[in-house]
């Protein structure tokens, strides 16, 4: 039975917010709203619709643990199928009835034991608990390239794909060689579109296979959940995730060397022209940036309709991109696959905690949170996929589920009335941050010597710097001595 006086507000109806909606209902919370600024659920998977969009986590591992999907068509899930999966889950678990679309929260203030919320349309709400499920990569990073406004063709960011622009017969320039740029080039090259890839720093690519599930296999998964579980090979997957995090956190380990060699062999064996190979050779160690998994980029860039441009961009002109070597690359379309502002999280929301504390003060140096979930001075405010959580090449769904196990225990104390406010101590955050930063400096993201969105403004990797199993352990039960539980009037 729900306790209708205890109100929980979730911000964001992407993967994490939907999870929160399901888990809260399951646990009997009866007074829940999910505020979503857009008009559809889906977060990342709603906003990214570019050609070739694929998640690099194996399909059957990119689902909620409690809602497997026998119907994936590919070994790596295509973006459209992921969005459809989340829409199905939202309706099956009746999360849709909790969501208020077109509702952007602009300010949250903790006053007299509860959170006052203000929306962009001026309306307000008040809740005992706020769960920020606002995502990690959702503010497009638009580069500051001179002349961008002068371009007379179509120009858009990869996360704002303009599907009204037909690409066939056009000259398309794609800027950026992260996972996004690589997937776009692969897809457009295969379609025969005339593409030029503007790459400032080439990245390492791990080969990966991306086959199809046959109709027979999908029927077998539908008929027998055990067949699906067997195919998922949990033991093998967990071992692979551990090995991967081991390689990241121990750059000299045998595993790191083996995986690095796989990237080097991929380049060596699959790019035939030595001059092109040289141009695609990164100047940093593999793994130093988030590793790109691609089955076909090297084939794609070697097609006659694709071209790599390694000279840096000087400016954008009305009819194309001028590179530093003086050459003008005439284009009809420019795609900015230039990434995201990964330090934003729930910003630009203004968040005021207890006693005048505000988020911008706490985060003046870097986004930070105790165990990635809670912050001192912000009672009853919890984050899913907040700062300093694991963001390697693993499933953020699994990470959100682990974090939920932890948050559920904090919530239970509030709902039972054992306390009315829960927040970590400042010392707990400081100690966590100290250890985290020390460990982060030993990871390949730091020692490998390259720029990436994993690094904060001071060049410190912002991600979880330990093994995945350490994260699972940390999420299993709160260390209550690190928390302040207060009892008082709320509501
Ligand atoms: P990204 O990894 O941050 O890559 C951005 C690219 O744009 C880099 O190559 C960067 O070059 C380039 N760039 C930025 N500004 C530039 C400028 N002014 N001139 C030239 N080049 C410029 O972004 P992303 O590819 O969108 O990927 C972001 C993250 O999204 C990924 O790491 C991943 O977490 C997620 N993602 C995942 C998948 C998946 O398969 N699961 C797919 C897509 C995205 P420099 O390296 O020189 O800075």
mmCIF file of C-alpha atoms in Angstrom, residues 7-297:
data_model
loop_
_atom_site.group_PDB
_atom_site.id
_atom_site.type_symbol
_atom_site.label_atom_id
_atom_site.label_comp_id
_atom_site.label_asym_id
_atom_site.label_seq_id
_atom_site.Cartn_x
_atom_site.Cartn_y
_atom_site.Cartn_z
ATOM 1 C CA UNK A 7 6.007 12.402 -1.981
ATOM 2 C CA UNK A 8 8.859 11.431 -4.269
ATOM 3 C CA UNK A 9 9.719 13.435 -7.368
ATOM 4 C CA UNK A 10 11.953 11.971 -10.044
ATOM 5 C CA UNK A 11 13.567 14.315 -12.558
ATOM 6 C CA UNK A 12 13.927 12.821 -16.024
ATOM 7 C CA UNK A 13 12.132 10.000 -17.815
ATOM 8 C CA UNK A 14 15.125 8.361 -19.432
ATOM 9 C CA UNK A 15 16.459 4.934 -18.578
ATOM 10 C CA UNK A 16 17.223 5.826 -14.911
ATOM 11 C CA UNK A 17 13.998 7.727 -14.271
ATOM 12 C CA UNK A 18 11.907 4.884 -15.679
ATOM 13 C CA UNK A 19 13.783 2.499 -13.412
ATOM 14 C CA UNK A 20 13.041 4.726 -10.420
ATOM 15 C CA UNK A 21 9.342 4.814 -11.383
ATOM 16 C CA UNK A 22 9.175 1.024 -11.572
ATOM 17 C CA UNK A 23 11.039 0.428 -8.323
ATOM 18 C CA UNK A 24 9.137 3.066 -6.364
ATOM 19 C CA UNK A 25 5.784 1.612 -7.413
ATOM 20 C CA UNK A 26 6.963 -1.917 -6.668
ATOM 21 C CA UNK A 27 7.998 -0.820 -3.165
ATOM 22 C CA UNK A 28 4.543 0.682 -2.606
ATOM 23 C CA UNK A 29 5.328 4.378 -2.771
ATOM 24 C CA UNK A 30 2.026 5.923 -3.707
ATOM 25 C CA UNK A 31 2.805 9.561 -4.330
ATOM 26 C CA UNK A 32 5.269 9.821 -7.179
ATOM 27 C CA UNK A 33 5.751 12.145 -10.128
ATOM 28 C CA UNK A 34 8.338 11.963 -12.855
ATOM 29 C CA UNK A 35 9.004 15.320 -14.486
ATOM 30 C CA UNK A 36 10.272 15.158 -18.049
ATOM 31 C CA UNK A 37 11.228 18.266 -19.987
ATOM 32 C CA UNK A 38 10.594 16.671 -23.389
ATOM 33 C CA UNK A 39 7.409 15.197 -24.823
ATOM 34 C CA UNK A 40 8.598 11.587 -24.901
ATOM 35 C CA UNK A 41 10.504 9.250 -22.638
ATOM 36 C CA UNK A 42 13.927 7.906 -23.554
ATOM 37 C CA UNK A 43 16.612 10.494 -22.715
ATOM 38 C CA UNK A 44 19.739 9.700 -24.732
ATOM 39 C CA UNK A 45 17.858 7.242 -26.898
ATOM 40 C CA UNK A 46 15.161 9.786 -27.691
ATOM 41 C CA UNK A 47 17.640 12.521 -28.523
ATOM 42 C CA UNK A 48 20.159 10.526 -30.530
ATOM 43 C CA UNK A 49 18.722 9.257 -33.794
ATOM 44 C CA UNK A 50 21.756 9.532 -36.055
ATOM 45 C CA UNK A 51 22.393 6.916 -38.769
ATOM 46 C CA UNK A 52 24.273 3.922 -37.375
ATOM 47 C CA UNK A 53 23.288 4.649 -33.752
ATOM 48 C CA UNK A 54 24.149 1.532 -31.774
ATOM 49 C CA UNK A 55 24.990 0.792 -28.161
ATOM 50 C CA UNK A 56 28.296 -1.016 -27.746
ATOM 51 C CA UNK A 57 27.065 -3.137 -24.808
ATOM 52 C CA UNK A 58 25.873 -6.619 -25.909
ATOM 53 C CA UNK A 59 22.124 -6.387 -26.542
ATOM 54 C CA UNK A 60 20.909 -8.850 -23.962
ATOM 55 C CA UNK A 61 22.984 -7.137 -21.290
ATOM 56 C CA UNK A 62 21.537 -3.755 -22.188
ATOM 57 C CA UNK A 63 18.192 -4.304 -20.496
ATOM 58 C CA UNK A 64 16.791 -4.032 -16.999
ATOM 59 C CA UNK A 65 17.639 -7.247 -15.135
ATOM 60 C CA UNK A 66 13.948 -7.830 -14.466
ATOM 61 C CA UNK A 67 12.770 -7.277 -18.040
ATOM 62 C CA UNK A 68 14.800 -9.135 -20.613
ATOM 63 C CA UNK A 69 14.129 -8.559 -24.273
ATOM 64 C CA UNK A 70 14.126 -11.673 -26.485
ATOM 65 C CA UNK A 71 13.499 -9.579 -29.587
ATOM 66 C CA UNK A 72 16.809 -7.774 -30.182
ATOM 67 C CA UNK A 73 17.677 -8.227 -33.844
ATOM 68 C CA UNK A 74 21.425 -7.559 -33.515
ATOM 69 C CA UNK A 75 24.163 -8.610 -31.146
ATOM 70 C CA UNK A 76 24.685 -4.910 -30.383
ATOM 71 C CA UNK A 77 21.385 -3.082 -29.907
ATOM 72 C CA UNK A 78 20.364 -0.490 -32.509
ATOM 73 C CA UNK A 79 19.235 2.863 -31.053
ATOM 74 C CA UNK A 80 15.686 2.625 -32.425
ATOM 75 C CA UNK A 81 15.147 -0.768 -30.802
ATOM 76 C CA UNK A 82 16.450 0.554 -27.485
ATOM 77 C CA UNK A 83 13.989 3.454 -27.588
ATOM 78 C CA UNK A 84 11.154 1.033 -28.444
ATOM 79 C CA UNK A 85 12.201 -1.234 -25.552
ATOM 80 C CA UNK A 86 12.031 1.653 -23.054
ATOM 81 C CA UNK A 87 8.644 2.726 -24.394
ATOM 82 C CA UNK A 88 7.302 -0.830 -23.998
ATOM 83 C CA UNK A 89 8.673 -1.127 -20.459
ATOM 84 C CA UNK A 90 7.256 2.280 -19.507
ATOM 85 C CA UNK A 91 3.804 1.210 -20.526
ATOM 86 C CA UNK A 92 4.022 -2.391 -19.231
ATOM 87 C CA UNK A 93 5.070 -1.211 -15.745
ATOM 88 C CA UNK A 94 2.560 1.661 -15.830
ATOM 89 C CA UNK A 95 5.264 4.244 -15.381
ATOM 90 C CA UNK A 96 3.606 6.381 -18.062
ATOM 91 C CA UNK A 97 0.850 7.399 -15.659
ATOM 92 C CA UNK A 98 3.474 8.982 -13.368
ATOM 93 C CA UNK A 99 5.141 11.127 -16.012
ATOM 94 C CA UNK A 100 4.441 14.801 -16.592
ATOM 95 C CA UNK A 101 5.831 15.655 -19.996
ATOM 96 C CA UNK A 102 6.868 19.091 -21.140
ATOM 97 C CA UNK A 103 7.728 19.865 -17.548
ATOM 98 C CA UNK A 104 11.173 21.195 -16.870
ATOM 99 C CA UNK A 105 12.261 21.759 -13.303
ATOM 100 C CA UNK A 106 14.412 24.875 -13.145
ATOM 101 C CA UNK A 107 14.933 25.225 -9.405
ATOM 102 C CA UNK A 108 14.905 22.968 -6.356
ATOM 103 C CA UNK A 109 15.287 24.347 -2.829
ATOM 104 C CA UNK A 110 15.365 22.447 0.442
ATOM 105 C CA UNK A 111 13.193 24.355 2.918
ATOM 106 C CA UNK A 112 11.704 23.280 6.229
ATOM 107 C CA UNK A 113 12.447 19.616 5.681
ATOM 108 C CA UNK A 114 11.284 19.188 2.088
ATOM 109 C CA UNK A 115 12.108 20.183 -1.465
ATOM 110 C CA UNK A 116 10.336 23.077 -3.144
ATOM 111 C CA UNK A 117 10.402 22.683 -6.889
ATOM 112 C CA UNK A 118 9.811 25.308 -9.511
ATOM 113 C CA UNK A 119 9.024 24.516 -13.116
ATOM 114 C CA UNK A 120 9.802 26.573 -16.215
ATOM 115 C CA UNK A 121 6.099 27.409 -16.635
ATOM 116 C CA UNK A 122 6.063 28.948 -13.148
ATOM 117 C CA UNK A 123 4.168 26.101 -11.456
ATOM 118 C CA UNK A 124 5.505 24.574 -8.238
ATOM 119 C CA UNK A 125 5.587 21.331 -6.322
ATOM 120 C CA UNK A 126 6.860 20.138 -2.953
ATOM 121 C CA UNK A 127 8.355 16.721 -2.263
ATOM 122 C CA UNK A 128 10.003 14.828 0.562
ATOM 123 C CA UNK A 129 12.539 13.294 -1.766
ATOM 124 C CA UNK A 130 14.043 14.266 -5.114
ATOM 125 C CA UNK A 131 15.733 11.750 -7.365
ATOM 126 C CA UNK A 132 17.777 13.307 -10.158
ATOM 127 C CA UNK A 133 17.803 10.933 -13.101
ATOM 128 C CA UNK A 134 18.903 13.572 -15.549
ATOM 129 C CA UNK A 135 21.534 11.609 -17.486
ATOM 130 C CA UNK A 136 25.186 12.150 -18.205
ATOM 131 C CA UNK A 137 25.626 13.078 -21.865
ATOM 132 C CA UNK A 138 22.760 15.346 -22.781
ATOM 133 C CA UNK A 139 24.172 18.805 -23.335
ATOM 134 C CA UNK A 140 25.643 18.798 -26.864
ATOM 135 C CA UNK A 141 29.204 20.078 -27.004
ATOM 136 C CA UNK A 142 29.204 22.568 -29.832
ATOM 137 C CA UNK A 143 32.726 23.501 -30.893
ATOM 138 C CA UNK A 144 33.820 27.077 -31.237
ATOM 139 C CA UNK A 145 34.837 27.024 -34.907
ATOM 140 C CA UNK A 146 34.890 30.385 -36.592
ATOM 141 C CA UNK A 147 32.482 30.964 -39.439
ATOM 142 C CA UNK A 148 29.998 28.329 -38.335
ATOM 143 C CA UNK A 149 27.085 30.724 -38.859
ATOM 144 C CA UNK A 150 28.174 31.479 -42.414
ATOM 145 C CA UNK A 151 27.654 27.928 -43.692
ATOM 146 C CA UNK A 152 24.863 27.894 -46.255
ATOM 147 C CA UNK A 153 24.212 24.146 -46.170
ATOM 148 C CA UNK A 154 22.724 22.155 -43.285
ATOM 149 C CA UNK A 155 24.733 22.008 -40.067
ATOM 150 C CA UNK A 156 23.643 20.132 -36.949
ATOM 151 C CA UNK A 157 24.955 18.266 -33.902
ATOM 152 C CA UNK A 158 24.807 14.465 -33.950
ATOM 153 C CA UNK A 159 22.317 14.532 -31.055
ATOM 154 C CA UNK A 160 20.034 16.895 -32.998
ATOM 155 C CA UNK A 161 19.976 14.997 -36.301
ATOM 156 C CA UNK A 162 17.923 16.796 -38.928
ATOM 157 C CA UNK A 163 16.065 13.996 -40.695
ATOM 158 C CA UNK A 164 14.525 16.445 -43.156
ATOM 159 C CA UNK A 165 17.918 16.726 -44.866
ATOM 160 C CA UNK A 166 18.370 14.050 -47.536
ATOM 161 C CA UNK A 167 22.003 12.921 -47.714
ATOM 162 C CA UNK A 168 22.093 10.915 -50.914
ATOM 163 C CA UNK A 169 23.948 12.817 -53.620
ATOM 164 C CA UNK A 170 25.260 15.352 -51.055
ATOM 165 C CA UNK A 171 28.787 15.946 -49.756
ATOM 166 C CA UNK A 172 28.687 15.342 -46.005
ATOM 167 C CA UNK A 173 31.419 16.372 -43.566
ATOM 168 C CA UNK A 174 31.488 14.720 -40.135
ATOM 169 C CA UNK A 175 33.629 16.360 -37.439
ATOM 170 C CA UNK A 176 34.800 14.116 -34.601
ATOM 171 C CA UNK A 177 36.062 10.568 -34.107
ATOM 172 C CA UNK A 178 34.416 9.485 -30.883
ATOM 173 C CA UNK A 179 32.003 6.531 -30.882
ATOM 174 C CA UNK A 180 29.402 8.765 -32.497
ATOM 175 C CA UNK A 181 31.494 9.991 -35.441
ATOM 176 C CA UNK A 182 32.715 6.456 -36.082
ATOM 177 C CA UNK A 183 29.184 5.052 -36.176
ATOM 178 C CA UNK A 184 27.924 7.832 -38.462
ATOM 179 C CA UNK A 185 30.805 7.428 -40.927
ATOM 180 C CA UNK A 186 30.338 3.645 -40.963
ATOM 181 C CA UNK A 187 26.617 3.931 -41.688
ATOM 182 C CA UNK A 188 26.862 6.695 -44.304
ATOM 183 C CA UNK A 189 29.799 5.118 -46.090
ATOM 184 C CA UNK A 190 27.906 1.841 -46.375
ATOM 185 C CA UNK A 191 24.929 3.724 -47.847
ATOM 186 C CA UNK A 192 27.196 5.152 -50.536
ATOM 187 C CA UNK A 193 26.964 8.748 -49.253
ATOM 188 C CA UNK A 194 29.963 10.947 -50.118
ATOM 189 C CA UNK A 195 31.493 11.465 -46.647
ATOM 190 C CA UNK A 196 34.582 13.277 -45.367
ATOM 191 C CA UNK A 197 35.710 12.525 -41.829
ATOM 192 C CA UNK A 198 37.438 15.468 -40.115
ATOM 193 C CA UNK A 199 39.600 13.932 -37.408
ATOM 194 C CA UNK A 200 41.721 16.057 -35.086
ATOM 195 C CA UNK A 201 43.010 13.112 -33.027
ATOM 196 C CA UNK A 202 42.433 9.566 -34.261
ATOM 197 C CA UNK A 203 41.249 7.068 -31.667
ATOM 198 C CA UNK A 204 41.909 3.383 -31.141
ATOM 199 C CA UNK A 205 39.252 0.985 -32.288
ATOM 200 C CA UNK A 206 38.530 -2.380 -30.744
ATOM 201 C CA UNK A 207 37.117 -4.823 -33.301
ATOM 202 C CA UNK A 208 33.739 -6.232 -32.381
ATOM 203 C CA UNK A 209 31.350 -8.519 -34.138
ATOM 204 C CA UNK A 210 27.745 -7.359 -34.604
ATOM 205 C CA UNK A 211 25.755 -10.200 -36.113
ATOM 206 C CA UNK A 212 22.025 -10.770 -36.371
ATOM 207 C CA UNK A 213 19.835 -12.949 -34.176
ATOM 208 C CA UNK A 214 17.858 -15.229 -36.459
ATOM 209 C CA UNK A 215 14.084 -15.463 -36.193
ATOM 210 C CA UNK A 216 14.558 -19.017 -34.814
ATOM 211 C CA UNK A 217 16.867 -17.749 -32.071
ATOM 212 C CA UNK A 218 14.440 -14.991 -31.115
ATOM 213 C CA UNK A 219 11.533 -17.464 -31.051
ATOM 214 C CA UNK A 220 13.586 -19.748 -28.806
ATOM 215 C CA UNK A 221 14.345 -16.824 -26.420
ATOM 216 C CA UNK A 222 10.657 -15.894 -26.317
ATOM 217 C CA UNK A 223 9.602 -19.472 -25.629
ATOM 218 C CA UNK A 224 12.172 -20.228 -22.978
ATOM 219 C CA UNK A 225 13.696 -17.583 -20.684
ATOM 220 C CA UNK A 226 16.315 -20.139 -19.689
ATOM 221 C CA UNK A 227 17.558 -20.244 -23.295
ATOM 222 C CA UNK A 228 17.984 -16.477 -23.122
ATOM 223 C CA UNK A 229 19.797 -16.677 -19.791
ATOM 224 C CA UNK A 230 22.102 -19.342 -21.217
ATOM 225 C CA UNK A 231 22.849 -17.169 -24.243
ATOM 226 C CA UNK A 232 23.657 -14.224 -21.969
ATOM 227 C CA UNK A 233 26.474 -16.136 -20.267
ATOM 228 C CA UNK A 234 26.415 -14.018 -17.112
ATOM 229 C CA UNK A 235 29.614 -15.566 -15.780
ATOM 230 C CA UNK A 236 31.505 -14.796 -18.985
ATOM 231 C CA UNK A 237 30.118 -11.267 -19.157
ATOM 232 C CA UNK A 238 30.964 -10.473 -15.529
ATOM 233 C CA UNK A 239 34.458 -11.823 -16.088
ATOM 234 C CA UNK A 240 34.844 -9.628 -19.187
ATOM 235 C CA UNK A 241 33.683 -6.506 -17.291
ATOM 236 C CA UNK A 242 36.106 -7.252 -14.440
ATOM 237 C CA UNK A 243 38.940 -7.851 -16.895
ATOM 238 C CA UNK A 244 38.120 -4.597 -18.651
ATOM 239 C CA UNK A 245 38.091 -2.530 -15.468
ATOM 240 C CA UNK A 246 41.264 -4.289 -14.365
ATOM 241 C CA UNK A 247 42.942 -3.170 -17.578
ATOM 242 C CA UNK A 248 41.781 0.435 -17.078
ATOM 243 C CA UNK A 249 42.948 0.631 -13.510
ATOM 244 C CA UNK A 250 46.185 -1.344 -14.064
ATOM 245 C CA UNK A 251 47.595 0.013 -17.325
ATOM 246 C CA UNK A 252 50.659 -2.259 -17.167
ATOM 247 C CA UNK A 253 48.717 -5.451 -16.524
ATOM 248 C CA UNK A 254 48.750 -8.334 -18.967
ATOM 249 C CA UNK A 255 45.073 -7.759 -19.697
ATOM 250 C CA UNK A 256 45.710 -4.120 -20.620
ATOM 251 C CA UNK A 257 48.546 -5.149 -22.918
ATOM 252 C CA UNK A 258 46.449 -7.875 -24.581
ATOM 253 C CA UNK A 259 43.562 -5.508 -25.213
ATOM 254 C CA UNK A 260 45.873 -2.779 -26.479
ATOM 255 C CA UNK A 261 47.441 -5.253 -28.873
ATOM 256 C CA UNK A 262 43.978 -6.141 -30.221
ATOM 257 C CA UNK A 263 43.467 -2.460 -31.130
ATOM 258 C CA UNK A 264 46.911 -2.200 -32.735
ATOM 259 C CA UNK A 265 46.350 -5.406 -34.727
ATOM 260 C CA UNK A 266 42.987 -4.115 -35.869
ATOM 261 C CA UNK A 267 44.576 -1.016 -37.381
ATOM 262 C CA UNK A 268 47.553 -2.903 -38.801
ATOM 263 C CA UNK A 269 45.565 -5.712 -40.375
ATOM 264 C CA UNK A 270 42.519 -3.855 -41.614
ATOM 265 C CA UNK A 271 43.872 -0.614 -43.066
ATOM 266 C CA UNK A 272 45.809 -1.522 -46.173
ATOM 267 C CA UNK A 273 47.342 1.748 -47.361
ATOM 268 C CA UNK A 274 50.348 2.546 -45.120
ATOM 269 C CA UNK A 275 49.787 6.298 -45.533
ATOM 270 C CA UNK A 276 46.172 6.032 -44.359
ATOM 271 C CA UNK A 277 47.261 3.724 -41.558
ATOM 272 C CA UNK A 278 49.742 6.330 -40.412
ATOM 273 C CA UNK A 279 47.039 8.986 -40.480
ATOM 274 C CA UNK A 280 44.769 6.805 -38.364
ATOM 275 C CA UNK A 281 47.454 6.005 -35.808
ATOM 276 C CA UNK A 282 46.557 7.564 -32.447
ATOM 277 C CA UNK A 283 49.281 9.336 -30.477
ATOM 278 C CA UNK A 284 48.051 7.992 -27.149
ATOM 279 C CA UNK A 285 47.730 4.570 -25.555
ATOM 280 C CA UNK A 286 44.607 2.489 -26.203
ATOM 281 C CA UNK A 287 41.951 2.943 -23.451
ATOM 282 C CA UNK A 288 43.191 6.395 -22.574
ATOM 283 C CA UNK A 289 39.947 7.695 -24.094
ATOM 284 C CA UNK A 290 36.737 5.700 -23.920
ATOM 285 C CA UNK A 291 37.442 2.770 -26.200
ATOM 286 C CA UNK A 292 35.553 2.716 -29.471
ATOM 287 C CA UNK A 293 34.088 -0.629 -30.473
ATOM 288 C CA UNK A 294 33.386 -0.871 -34.171
ATOM 289 C CA UNK A 295 32.969 -3.774 -36.546
ATOM 290 C CA UNK A 296 33.386 -1.752 -39.701
ATOM 291 C CA UNK A 297 34.914 1.740 -39.389
#
